[in-house]
């Protein structure tokens, strides 16, 4: 059964695969770990096809800078309910590095964090399947925002008034 | 004071709805204890020793009489008819029921209050000078800037899951009454080389297990960049602060391990990248915020001598519980929440309602919470002070001890807090019993005793002239005593005098420290200054010279 996820406010089937899921499918759009990408960079480039990479919270986003244009997707992983580095990683990717592709929150992602994640620039979310409909509603939990942010995961940019 | 517009109202109501649903999911078993913990903490809700504890934000200590009445009403209907004001200008309820908390929050929202980010690893309530706007020694009223920071920090999408809690204090006066040097970030309103107003920014101060005085990150920040600069500091902290060890997760540990020079370099580098696109302080917005803090309609009065010819009791109260006001004929009046037989900072529902009425009658309908856990009526006409005092006296709110030994700062301690090692309220009572002679208290002069029931230092013991820290010694409550700490512009951390002492000996040990002071002091010298001049040694020798008789 394909994985459902929330992307750009809509519930869709995931068209990306982690490496282990892509076995026997040479055309799969691949999400690599940073280690997988770094250890075999040239052969991934030679393989062709759509590439994504998933960062851990401790990875500086600058590591991706030289190759940013090769990725259509960047994921950042949330290790648990207290993890917060991904929010900064997302804003830096969107705002410093002008990453315009899919920015995906993975790992511990729940409806209660979604609004903040979307404001920081995530536009796709791997939620537990049971949380997806509620997650979609959570994107409109608040009607305004006090502070400017990129809001890349929300349908409109929020502001003070 | 600030009043909500449609945006503020909508946001707090949406938060109430969100938290009501989160509480429902928890009670239905859809959220684990751990998952709910992160959500409830960001709404000020702790699960404590006796019951849940709800901490309600009082932004930079400002309350309207309407809000104070609502707090009293909530205390009566949802709690045991009292509340507790904290060192960070908030109020705590010790006995609410979990399933009723969403209703309490809904009632708070009706009077433009909330419990958002009063706990949890996020940006907490911004604190400030309780004399803001009325003190003669101020460059500029800090409250519009506090409100700006309150709004910017509320639901900040990037900084809601920080390594640890994050506290900002703002002050605009020569004397630092907001303990800004022991905050994660201190913002000081200062004048630049050309005479223009801007900010000095400090970071890395804090108490707790590892007390550290904050250091200057930037000597002068033009005011339009305040928020982008705070964001740069927070981003460096969010990414690089330690998350593997709770005890080392505060920004002070990051600043100390990097060194202030390297920390500054990283902040400035981040700021260079973001300042152009980051939040800029909009002149119209700050003008809008400033309009809420315009001086009230003061009458044209002359200074007078209200204490002349009055009773000794009133004269003592007027001298100790009121302070100078920048407008002639007015005085700022403290309402002491340090009655000897009451836990410091506690106030009953009916007292809250009475203070609200007095605020309406005498002080333009506003009340302030001080970081010393008292209340303040900031704008009282001097010739009405006597009448006000009579009412306060009858209500048990006129204990004439502001700034003296019995104006103790004290955390809730073992009685209410699940973190505490030892009681603090009962020690406060023992100290009150021992020092019940006001002539002696007045002779001792300015003296700050601060007491915490554990290393988390909610009672700020490190920066007390005398600090008392509860420690657990094989299941018994003992107390470590420090002297020489201070929280103001000359902040310093107290030095331990020696081995901890059992509860029954705390008051006598303090009495011995004070004997040394009385013997050795120079004219006009405060206890703190005598300690600084002589060092710990003579105090230590006296404290442990002879066993204390049980």
XYZ file of C-alpha atoms in Angstrom:
711
model
C 0.000 0.000 0.000
C 1.511 3.305 -0.971
C 2.388 5.739 1.768
C -0.059 8.608 2.122
C 1.295 12.001 2.989
C 0.286 15.619 3.187
C 1.769 17.816 0.472
C 0.852 21.399 -0.338
C -2.222 21.002 1.810
C -3.488 17.922 -0.046
C -3.445 14.247 0.871
C -1.516 12.357 -1.814
C 0.222 9.020 -2.354
C 3.945 9.374 -1.951
C 5.788 9.238 -5.270
C 9.185 9.093 -3.540
C 10.978 6.000 -2.165
C 13.628 5.468 0.439
C 16.527 3.376 -0.865
C 15.300 0.141 0.701
C 11.845 0.664 -0.820
C 13.243 1.254 -4.307
C 14.816 -2.147 -4.837
C 14.075 -3.443 -8.344
C 12.745 -0.093 -9.495
C 15.523 1.735 -11.327
C 13.240 4.637 -12.183
C 12.172 5.346 -8.590
C 12.509 8.855 -7.256
C 15.008 8.270 -4.448
C 15.303 9.746 -0.968
C 18.835 9.124 0.316
C 20.352 9.651 3.690
C 23.181 12.169 3.756
C 25.646 9.311 4.308
C 24.317 7.410 1.293
C 24.574 10.514 -0.837
C 28.068 11.433 0.300
C 29.559 7.944 0.032
C 28.418 7.358 -3.539
C 27.783 10.804 -4.900
C 29.097 10.217 -8.403
C 27.162 7.037 -9.048
C 23.910 8.618 -7.833
C 24.503 11.415 -10.291
C 25.281 8.912 -13.044
C 22.104 6.963 -12.261
C 19.980 9.925 -13.227
C 16.389 10.348 -12.132
C 14.930 12.391 -9.328
C 17.000 12.657 -6.179
C 16.248 13.704 -2.653
C 18.249 13.707 0.555
C 17.144 13.545 4.187
C 19.103 15.411 6.855
C 19.370 14.521 10.501
C 18.857 17.321 13.053
C 22.598 17.686 13.647
C 23.506 18.145 9.978
C 24.404 21.700 8.980
C 22.387 22.583 5.892
C 25.500 24.177 4.361
C 26.696 20.641 3.598
C 24.186 20.509 0.763
C 25.009 23.885 -0.695
C 27.313 22.719 -3.525
C 24.738 20.179 -4.738
C 21.532 21.960 -3.942
C 20.355 22.122 -7.551
C 20.576 18.322 -7.870
C 17.861 17.753 -5.268
C 14.165 17.990 -5.939
C 13.424 17.034 -2.363
C 15.114 17.694 0.949
C 13.836 16.044 4.080
C 14.722 16.847 7.641
C 14.157 14.313 10.339
C 12.552 15.011 13.713
C 13.845 12.653 16.373
C 10.978 13.130 18.839
C 8.476 15.549 20.324
C 11.142 17.898 21.679
C 13.277 18.119 18.533
C 13.431 21.652 17.166
C 16.459 22.007 14.914
C 14.501 21.101 11.790
C 12.576 24.361 12.019
C 15.799 26.342 11.627
C 17.103 23.992 8.945
C 13.926 24.581 6.960
C 14.051 28.342 7.204
C 17.711 28.410 6.228
C 17.098 26.185 3.211
C 14.193 28.316 2.058
C 15.510 31.738 2.955
C 19.331 31.581 2.743
C 19.659 29.002 0.043
C 16.399 29.695 -1.772
C 15.565 26.013 -2.035
C 12.348 25.806 -4.039
C 11.754 22.056 -4.158
C 9.805 19.794 -1.846
C 10.812 20.248 1.784
C 9.616 17.303 3.794
C 9.304 16.769 7.546
C 10.018 13.170 8.492
C 10.294 11.186 11.711
C 8.247 12.428 14.666
C 5.739 14.630 12.844
C 2.319 15.175 14.386
C -0.614 17.475 13.779
C 0.335 19.651 16.762
C 3.616 20.769 15.171
C 2.375 21.082 11.615
C 1.405 24.735 11.631
C 4.856 25.763 12.836
C 6.579 23.468 10.360
C 4.576 24.854 7.467
C 5.415 28.413 8.482
C 9.118 27.514 8.493
C 8.974 26.214 4.931
C 8.027 22.537 5.011
C 5.424 21.787 2.384
C 5.205 18.029 2.825
C 4.711 15.953 5.927
C 5.105 12.253 6.656
C 2.507 11.846 9.379
C 1.204 8.639 10.908
C -1.595 7.588 8.583
C -4.182 8.100 11.313
C -3.091 11.715 11.779
C -3.208 12.850 8.167
C -6.763 14.226 7.947
C -6.338 15.998 11.283
C -2.973 17.284 10.087
C -4.599 18.795 7.048
C -7.010 20.688 9.291
C -4.173 21.749 11.618
C -2.613 23.792 8.819
C -5.326 26.350 9.462
C -5.192 26.195 13.280
C -4.332 29.890 13.434
C -5.637 32.688 11.242
C -2.856 35.206 11.784
C 0.814 35.319 12.629
C 2.705 37.857 14.669
C 6.035 37.414 12.936
C 7.074 37.186 9.292
C 8.287 33.808 8.066
C 8.358 32.212 4.626
C 5.090 30.263 5.125
C 6.017 28.023 2.197
C 3.802 25.209 3.464
C 0.689 27.319 3.893
C -1.759 28.320 1.195
C -1.181 31.997 1.932
C 1.368 34.111 3.695
C 0.289 35.006 7.197
C 0.862 38.349 8.832
C -0.090 40.541 11.752
C -2.954 42.368 10.040
C -1.673 49.303 29.046
C -1.840 47.176 25.925
C -5.272 46.173 24.683
C -5.973 43.320 22.319
C -7.114 43.953 18.791
C -8.925 41.431 16.616
C -5.670 39.629 15.809
C -4.710 39.075 19.452
C -8.232 38.010 20.353
C -8.486 35.564 17.477
C -5.127 33.999 18.259
C -5.776 33.369 21.960
C -9.195 31.941 21.176
C -7.722 29.649 18.533
C -5.126 28.544 21.069
C -7.824 27.711 23.595
C -9.607 25.610 20.974
C -6.371 23.843 20.073
C -5.553 23.073 23.701
C -9.095 21.920 24.436
C -8.703 19.367 21.670
C -5.261 18.313 22.907
C -6.612 17.809 26.442
C -9.537 15.807 25.066
C -7.161 13.575 23.098
C -5.018 13.017 26.178
C -7.988 12.131 28.375
C -9.249 9.802 25.621
C -5.895 8.017 25.540
C -4.962 9.267 22.062
C -1.875 11.107 23.331
C 0.746 9.538 25.578
C 1.913 11.243 28.784
C 5.122 12.218 27.020
C 3.389 13.612 23.946
C 0.899 15.578 26.019
C 3.665 16.871 28.278
C 5.244 18.862 25.454
C 1.866 20.319 24.506
C 0.570 21.157 27.980
C 3.854 22.740 29.055
C 3.556 25.242 26.221
C 0.253 26.191 27.802
C 1.695 26.654 31.279
C 0.394 23.392 32.684
C 2.607 21.270 34.925
C 1.599 18.051 36.615
C 2.861 18.575 40.147
C 3.183 16.892 43.482
C -0.364 17.608 44.626
C -2.236 18.484 41.479
C -1.704 20.195 38.162
C -0.188 23.665 38.406
C -1.240 26.305 35.898
C 1.012 29.302 35.296
C -0.734 32.272 33.719
C 1.285 34.903 31.879
C 1.267 38.456 33.154
C 3.174 40.107 30.308
C 5.932 42.242 31.845
C 3.899 42.351 35.042
C 1.034 44.576 33.856
C -2.522 43.833 34.973
C -5.721 45.796 34.602
C -8.177 45.801 37.493
C -10.539 43.778 35.284
C -7.877 41.132 34.783
C -7.029 40.976 38.475
C -10.710 40.521 39.316
C -10.889 37.692 36.800
C -7.822 36.071 38.382
C -9.535 36.277 41.771
C -12.716 34.804 40.393
C -10.805 31.931 38.774
C -8.999 31.282 42.067
C -12.330 30.980 43.844
C -14.148 28.823 41.331
C -11.365 26.573 40.008
C -8.809 26.572 42.801
C -8.632 26.894 46.569
C -9.295 30.630 46.625
C -5.747 31.832 46.247
C -2.979 32.329 43.700
C 0.789 32.675 43.870
C 2.750 35.460 42.156
C 6.155 34.373 40.884
C 9.574 35.949 40.425
C 8.872 36.235 36.727
C 5.804 38.398 37.241
C 3.361 35.570 36.470
C 0.649 34.009 38.616
C 0.305 30.316 39.417
C -2.666 28.272 40.496
C -1.731 25.222 42.520
C -4.946 23.247 42.526
C -6.789 23.361 39.190
C -8.283 20.182 37.709
C -6.794 19.081 34.426
C -10.135 18.681 32.675
C -11.120 22.237 33.668
C -7.954 23.921 32.393
C -9.392 24.592 28.911
C -12.323 26.393 30.577
C -9.927 28.456 32.693
C -7.996 29.405 29.575
C -11.241 30.382 27.852
C -12.116 32.669 30.766
C -8.646 34.184 30.690
C -9.008 34.849 26.963
C -12.118 36.905 27.701
C -9.998 39.327 29.720
C -7.099 39.291 27.220
C -4.923 36.852 29.133
C -3.410 33.468 28.423
C -0.947 30.845 29.608
C 0.885 30.567 26.287
C 4.583 29.683 26.588
C 4.705 30.138 30.360
C 6.570 26.839 30.549
C 8.227 24.443 28.131
C 11.371 24.852 26.061
C 10.339 27.993 24.267
C 10.497 31.769 24.630
C 8.859 32.579 27.961
C 7.041 35.649 29.233
C 9.161 38.757 28.742
C 9.811 40.508 32.034
C 10.633 44.107 32.781
C 11.059 46.848 35.343
C 8.015 47.083 37.611
C 8.608 50.843 37.806
C 8.613 51.251 34.013
C 7.170 54.569 32.946
C 7.075 56.074 36.434
C 10.653 55.901 37.687
C 12.747 59.065 37.495
C 15.886 57.160 36.399
C 14.595 55.869 33.067
C 15.857 56.584 29.544
C 12.692 55.318 27.950
C 9.656 53.240 28.911
C 10.586 49.631 28.029
C 7.012 48.336 27.893
C 6.266 49.018 24.192
C 9.383 46.982 23.398
C 8.254 44.251 25.771
C 4.909 44.087 23.999
C 6.695 43.962 20.651
C 8.755 41.029 21.921
C 5.676 39.381 23.437
C 3.939 39.377 20.082
C 6.986 38.377 18.074
C 7.780 35.498 20.428
C 4.211 34.197 20.633
C 3.909 31.085 18.447
C 7.254 31.856 16.837
C 7.341 29.009 14.331
C 11.094 28.478 14.481
C 11.661 28.776 18.220
C 8.879 26.803 19.853
C 11.014 23.671 20.394
C 14.278 25.060 21.727
C 16.907 23.035 23.601
C 15.631 24.575 26.830
C 13.547 27.465 28.140
C 14.464 30.985 27.059
C 13.833 34.111 29.092
C 14.184 37.714 27.980
C 14.203 40.756 30.259
C 14.035 44.358 29.044
C 14.967 47.388 31.065
C 15.318 51.092 30.363
C 16.507 52.483 33.682
C 19.868 53.023 35.341
C 18.928 50.650 38.116
C 18.241 47.133 36.859
C 15.087 45.949 38.620
C 14.456 43.150 36.136
C 17.497 40.968 36.948
C 18.429 41.232 33.272
C 21.994 40.034 33.845
C 20.746 36.612 34.862
C 18.432 36.129 31.898
C 19.106 34.188 28.707
C 18.937 37.516 26.934
C 18.979 40.948 28.543
C 17.896 43.953 26.495
C 18.992 47.339 27.821
C 17.752 50.573 26.336
C 20.879 52.709 25.896
C 22.003 55.845 24.113
C 24.349 55.537 21.134
C 27.328 57.750 20.344
C 25.101 60.203 18.476
C 22.582 60.384 21.305
C 20.055 58.135 19.581
C 18.315 55.379 21.535
C 19.051 51.759 20.805
C 19.791 48.541 22.649
C 22.654 46.860 24.396
C 22.176 43.111 24.028
C 23.436 40.605 26.593
C 23.250 36.846 26.458
C 24.131 33.800 28.465
C 23.059 34.836 31.927
C 21.136 32.463 34.103
C 20.726 30.851 37.492
C 19.837 27.221 38.054
C 22.518 24.614 38.543
C 25.183 26.709 36.849
C 24.721 30.384 37.690
C 26.368 32.755 35.199
C 26.234 36.520 34.692
C 25.252 37.509 31.150
C 27.814 39.013 28.779
C 27.507 41.741 26.192
C 26.946 40.410 22.681
C 26.413 43.805 21.092
C 27.054 47.153 22.678
C 24.716 49.099 20.466
C 21.955 47.794 18.243
C 19.873 50.274 16.235
C 16.309 49.822 17.359
C 14.811 48.781 14.029
C 16.916 45.607 14.160
C 15.846 44.339 17.578
C 13.810 41.383 16.343
C 16.173 40.270 13.576
C 19.038 40.321 16.051
C 17.086 38.275 18.587
C 16.291 35.814 15.807
C 19.977 35.464 14.972
C 20.800 34.726 18.623
C 17.985 32.230 18.871
C 18.878 30.495 15.619
C 22.467 29.954 16.725
C 21.166 28.651 20.035
C 18.444 26.469 18.508
C 20.923 24.744 16.205
C 23.938 24.551 18.490
C 22.636 24.465 22.038
C 23.022 21.070 23.656
C 20.043 18.766 23.494
C 21.703 15.684 24.951
C 21.885 16.894 28.537
C 19.090 18.869 30.172
C 21.502 20.383 32.681
C 23.674 21.812 29.906
C 21.007 22.916 27.495
C 20.566 26.578 28.415
C 22.161 29.229 26.205
C 24.540 30.153 29.027
C 26.349 26.833 28.571
C 26.671 27.416 24.825
C 28.007 30.936 25.353
C 30.445 29.689 27.953
C 31.710 26.776 25.880
C 32.132 28.826 22.699
C 33.366 31.891 24.543
C 31.643 35.234 24.073
C 33.892 36.206 21.144
C 33.068 33.138 19.074
C 29.413 33.221 20.096
C 29.222 36.851 18.995
C 30.931 36.035 15.701
C 28.366 33.341 14.918
C 25.440 35.546 15.845
C 26.732 38.441 13.781
C 27.427 36.156 10.788
C 23.877 34.801 10.946
C 22.491 38.291 11.354
C 24.390 39.534 8.289
C 22.569 36.896 6.233
C 19.121 37.582 7.641
C 18.881 41.207 8.653
C 17.789 42.470 5.244
C 14.840 40.061 5.005
C 14.240 39.489 8.703
C 11.607 41.180 10.801
C 12.198 44.904 10.902
C 10.694 47.011 13.636
C 8.089 48.987 11.801
C 7.900 52.610 12.943
C 4.121 52.666 12.688
C 3.819 49.481 14.720
C 6.059 50.674 17.532
C 4.143 53.975 17.541
C 0.918 51.990 17.855
C 2.333 49.994 20.756
C 3.700 53.117 22.416
C 0.256 54.710 22.336
C -0.932 52.100 24.844
C 1.613 53.256 27.388
C 1.034 56.984 27.277
C 1.083 58.559 30.733
C -2.343 58.487 32.393
C -4.209 61.729 33.075
C -2.096 62.910 36.001
C -3.416 65.854 37.948
C -1.219 68.882 38.389
C -0.047 68.476 41.975
C 2.832 69.450 44.185
C 4.858 67.037 46.266
C 3.646 66.866 49.844
C 4.602 65.158 53.115
C 1.756 62.738 53.760
C 3.589 61.064 56.641
C 3.952 64.252 58.665
C 2.099 64.036 61.953
C 0.800 60.547 61.253
C 1.227 57.348 63.285
C 4.520 55.507 63.468
C 2.937 52.580 61.647
C 1.911 54.728 58.695
C 5.256 56.507 58.596
C 7.113 53.184 58.491
C 4.849 51.907 55.738
C 5.187 55.100 53.722
C 8.936 55.038 54.024
C 9.410 51.377 53.119
C 6.446 50.530 50.899
C 6.362 53.559 48.613
C 8.942 54.934 46.182
C 9.565 58.078 44.187
C 7.515 58.870 41.107
C 8.651 61.064 38.256
C 5.476 63.152 38.405
C 5.197 65.623 41.324
C 2.532 64.738 43.855
C 2.545 61.037 42.994
C 4.113 57.980 44.559
C 4.435 54.320 43.532
C 2.997 52.095 46.268
C 3.987 48.494 46.951
C 1.406 46.069 48.222
C 3.403 43.632 50.307
C 2.605 39.965 49.739
C 5.100 39.080 52.486
C 2.936 38.944 55.567
C 4.819 36.821 58.095
C 2.276 34.005 58.313
C 1.594 33.792 54.568
C 3.706 32.092 51.894
C 5.626 34.788 49.980
C 3.732 35.854 46.852
C 0.434 34.257 47.869
C -2.769 36.258 47.629
C -6.391 35.292 48.213
C -9.315 35.757 45.844
C -10.866 38.487 47.970
C -7.534 40.279 48.316
C -7.197 40.269 44.524
C -10.637 41.795 44.206
C -9.856 44.376 46.844
C -6.605 45.366 45.135
C -8.522 45.657 41.848
C -10.974 48.050 43.532
C -8.107 50.051 45.039
C -6.412 50.237 41.643
C -9.609 51.695 40.201
C -9.932 54.178 43.026
C -6.312 55.265 43.428
C -4.168 54.228 40.471
C -5.915 54.489 37.079
C -7.153 50.900 37.198
C -3.742 49.289 36.785
C -1.704 46.940 38.969
C 1.786 45.606 38.452
C 3.459 42.416 39.601
C 7.046 42.873 40.771
C 9.761 40.280 40.362
C 10.096 40.360 44.155
C 6.601 38.804 44.341
C 4.746 41.881 45.497
C 2.156 44.059 43.769
C 2.483 47.715 42.913
C 0.052 50.568 42.419
C 2.235 52.758 40.262
C 0.374 56.078 40.220
C -0.999 57.007 43.623
C -1.548 60.616 44.665
C 0.599 61.254 47.713
C -2.193 62.776 49.756
C -4.331 59.676 49.199
C -1.658 57.348 50.525
C -2.971 57.453 54.093
C -6.478 56.441 53.089
C -5.086 53.683 50.867
C -2.869 52.433 53.670
C -5.816 52.163 56.059
C -7.624 49.842 53.674
C -4.526 47.777 52.912
C -3.733 47.494 56.601
C -7.149 46.008 57.334
C -6.724 43.498 54.513
C -3.311 42.304 55.679
C -1.611 43.863 52.667
C 0.387 46.617 54.353
C 3.260 44.729 55.980
C 5.873 47.499 56.040
C 8.794 45.366 54.924
C 9.555 46.120 51.258
C 13.300 45.811 50.676
C 13.932 44.449 54.166
C 14.935 41.010 55.395
C 11.379 39.663 55.540
C 10.578 40.752 51.958
C 11.904 37.346 50.977
C 11.752 35.840 47.517
C 10.741 32.245 47.741
C 9.796 29.424 45.383
C 6.849 27.132 46.204
C 9.299 24.487 47.439
C 8.570 20.953 48.531
C 4.993 21.754 49.471
C 3.915 22.179 45.868
C 6.746 21.493 43.454
C 7.717 18.022 42.284
C 11.299 19.152 41.606
C 12.044 20.533 45.083
C 14.431 18.880 47.524
C 13.296 20.865 50.511
C 10.620 23.177 51.791
C 11.008 26.907 51.396
C 7.708 28.297 52.665
C 8.224 26.807 56.123
C 11.778 28.178 56.261
C 10.404 31.603 55.363
C 8.056 31.204 58.304
C 10.913 30.287 60.659
C 12.837 33.356 59.506
C 9.765 35.535 59.999
C 9.339 34.158 63.517
C 12.975 34.837 64.359
C 13.018 38.383 62.946
C 9.784 39.896 64.137
C 11.257 43.119 65.547
C 10.724 45.864 62.992
C 13.194 48.241 64.631
C 15.877 45.629 64.073
C 14.750 44.986 60.487
C 14.827 48.686 59.700
C 18.224 49.033 61.333
C 19.532 46.260 59.059
C 18.336 48.258 56.074
C 18.228 46.960 52.514
C 18.566 43.202 52.583
C 17.420 40.647 50.060
C 16.917 37.060 51.118
C 16.185 34.701 48.242
C 15.341 31.084 48.709
C 14.999 28.110 46.365
C 13.912 24.600 47.225
C 16.293 23.067 44.680
C 19.090 23.714 42.184
C 16.640 25.006 39.590
C 16.818 28.277 41.499
C 13.283 29.530 40.927
C 13.828 31.646 44.059
C 17.008 33.161 42.561
C 19.081 32.261 45.625
C 22.398 32.887 43.833
C 21.633 36.581 43.550
C 20.248 37.099 47.039
C 22.311 39.206 49.424
C 21.649 36.107 51.485
C 20.745 33.055 49.433
C 19.222 29.878 50.807
C 19.183 26.667 48.795
C 17.307 23.561 49.880
C 19.291 20.333 49.526
C 18.358 16.764 50.204
C 20.674 15.048 52.649
C 19.759 11.388 53.023
C 16.095 12.244 52.881
C 16.341 15.224 55.239
C 15.885 18.863 54.328
C 19.119 20.867 54.712
C 20.025 24.311 53.522
C 23.101 25.766 51.896
C 23.625 29.452 52.577
C 25.363 31.959 50.312
C 26.139 35.630 50.850
C 27.105 38.503 48.592
C 24.836 37.850 45.624
C 23.018 40.667 43.832
C 20.665 40.893 40.853
C 20.922 44.533 39.784
C 23.261 46.400 37.480
C 26.145 45.307 39.748
C 25.021 41.684 39.637
C 27.153 39.089 41.372
C 26.777 35.492 42.461
C 26.775 34.681 46.150
C 29.563 32.669 47.796
C 28.785 29.590 49.881
C 29.626 30.203 53.548
C 30.262 26.553 54.383
C 28.498 23.249 55.009
C 24.720 23.199 54.761
C 22.673 23.454 57.945
C 19.514 21.679 59.090
C 16.187 23.477 58.825
C 15.986 24.371 62.513
C 19.345 26.180 62.320
C 18.692 28.383 59.277
C 17.274 31.374 61.130
C 19.977 31.331 63.799
C 22.703 31.064 61.179
C 21.291 34.130 59.452
C 21.141 35.921 62.793
C 24.858 35.267 63.262
C 25.697 36.578 59.790
C 23.771 39.721 60.619
C 25.598 40.155 63.921
C 28.873 40.339 62.025
C 27.351 42.906 59.716
C 26.031 45.065 62.544
C 29.428 44.981 64.278
C 31.548 45.643 61.208
C 29.459 47.877 58.983
C 30.478 51.400 58.101
C 27.933 54.204 58.154
C 25.309 53.782 55.436
C 26.865 50.508 54.310
C 24.418 47.798 53.204
C 24.880 44.160 54.225
C 25.843 43.397 50.624
C 28.572 46.026 50.629
C 30.005 44.856 53.937
C 30.219 41.327 52.549
C 31.919 42.636 49.426
C 34.390 44.618 51.515
C 35.231 41.940 54.070
C 34.774 38.742 52.079
C 33.124 35.598 53.361
C 35.668 34.697 56.061
C 34.433 36.633 59.124
C 30.864 35.628 58.383
C 31.792 32.013 57.991
C 33.757 31.994 61.232
C 30.847 33.361 63.206
C 28.242 31.148 61.547
C 30.016 27.956 62.531
C 31.735 29.194 65.710
C 29.576 27.307 68.133
C 26.965 24.605 67.782
C 23.439 25.916 67.598
C 21.344 24.782 70.515
C 18.247 22.933 69.428
